Amino acid sequence: MSLIIFVLYILGNFQGFSDRTIRVIFDLMDLFFYTFIVLSLGNTLVYTLWGWNNGLKGILFYVLTSLKTLLILFLYILMKFLMTLFNGF
């Protein structure tokens, strides 16, 4: 969902979205970023506490969850950078 909203932001720049619309898109992105990070960490914690790590399946879960979390953090940093440029230094 965060990727879809990010694509909407990029398309909005080319289509001339108003400043208010772009700020709403930024707010939605913030909401999705925070929700994803909390749910990702909660999912990892529950998975670890219940001990479902069965060999390769457990390692694959941790690797995929870590990669997804890194992707969302990268998009979050990129979005904050763009917001800083949009608002001015």
Coordinates of C-alpha atoms in Angstrom, one line a residue:
M1 CA 0.0 0.0 0.0
S2 CA 2.9 2.4 0.8
L3 CA 4.3 1.7 -2.7
I4 CA 1.0 2.6 -4.3
I5 CA 0.7 5.8 -2.4
F6 CA 4.4 6.6 -3.3
V7 CA 3.6 6.1 -7.0
L8 CA 0.5 8.4 -6.6
Y9 CA 2.9 11.0 -5.2
I10 CA 5.2 10.7 -8.2
L11 CA 2.3 10.7 -10.7
G12 CA 0.8 13.7 -8.8
N13 CA 4.0 15.7 -9.4
F14 CA 3.7 15.2 -13.1
Q15 CA -0.1 15.9 -13.2
G16 CA 0.1 19.0 -11.1
F17 CA -1.6 18.0 -7.8
S18 CA -2.2 20.9 -5.5
D19 CA 0.0 21.4 -2.4
R20 CA -2.9 20.3 -0.1
T21 CA -3.3 17.0 -2.0
I22 CA 0.4 16.2 -1.8
R23 CA 0.3 16.9 1.9
V24 CA -2.6 14.5 2.3
I25 CA -0.6 11.9 0.4
F26 CA 2.4 12.5 2.7
D27 CA 0.1 12.0 5.8
L28 CA -1.3 8.8 4.4
M29 CA 2.2 7.6 3.7
D30 CA 3.2 8.4 7.3
L31 CA 0.2 6.4 8.6
F32 CA 1.1 3.4 6.5
F33 CA 4.8 3.5 7.4
Y34 CA 4.1 3.6 11.1
T35 CA 1.5 0.9 10.9
F36 CA 3.7 -1.4 8.9
I37 CA 6.7 -1.0 11.2
V38 CA 4.6 -1.7 14.3
L39 CA 2.9 -4.7 12.8
S40 CA 6.2 -6.0 11.4
L41 CA 7.9 -5.9 14.7
G42 CA 4.8 -7.3 16.5
N43 CA 4.7 -10.2 13.9
T44 CA 8.3 -11.0 14.5
L45 CA 7.9 -10.9 18.2
V46 CA 4.9 -13.2 18.2
Y47 CA 6.6 -15.6 15.8
T48 CA 9.7 -15.7 18.0
L49 CA 7.8 -16.1 21.3
W50 CA 5.6 -19.0 20.0
G51 CA 8.7 -20.7 18.5
W52 CA 7.4 -21.5 15.1
N53 CA 10.9 -21.3 13.6
N54 CA 11.3 -24.7 11.9
G55 CA 14.7 -24.7 10.3
L56 CA 14.8 -23.1 6.9
K57 CA 11.2 -21.9 7.1
G58 CA 12.0 -19.9 10.2
I59 CA 15.1 -18.4 8.7
L60 CA 13.2 -17.5 5.5
F61 CA 10.6 -15.8 7.6
Y62 CA 13.1 -13.6 9.4
V63 CA 15.0 -12.7 6.2
L64 CA 11.8 -11.7 4.4
T65 CA 10.4 -9.8 7.3
S66 CA 13.7 -7.9 7.7
L67 CA 13.9 -7.1 4.0
K68 CA 10.3 -5.8 4.0
T69 CA 11.1 -3.7 7.1
L70 CA 14.2 -2.3 5.4
L71 CA 12.2 -1.4 2.3
I72 CA 9.6 0.4 4.3
L73 CA 12.3 2.3 6.2
F74 CA 14.0 3.3 3.0
L75 CA 10.7 4.6 1.6
Y76 CA 10.1 6.4 4.8
I77 CA 13.4 8.2 4.7
L78 CA 12.9 9.0 1.0
M79 CA 9.5 10.4 1.8
K80 CA 10.8 12.5 4.6
F81 CA 13.5 13.8 2.3
L82 CA 11.0 14.7 -0.3
M83 CA 8.7 16.4 2.2
T84 CA 11.7 18.5 3.4
L85 CA 12.4 19.5 -0.2
F86 CA 8.6 20.2 -0.7
N87 CA 8.3 22.4 2.4
G88 CA 11.7 24.1 1.9
F89 CA 14.7 23.9 4.2

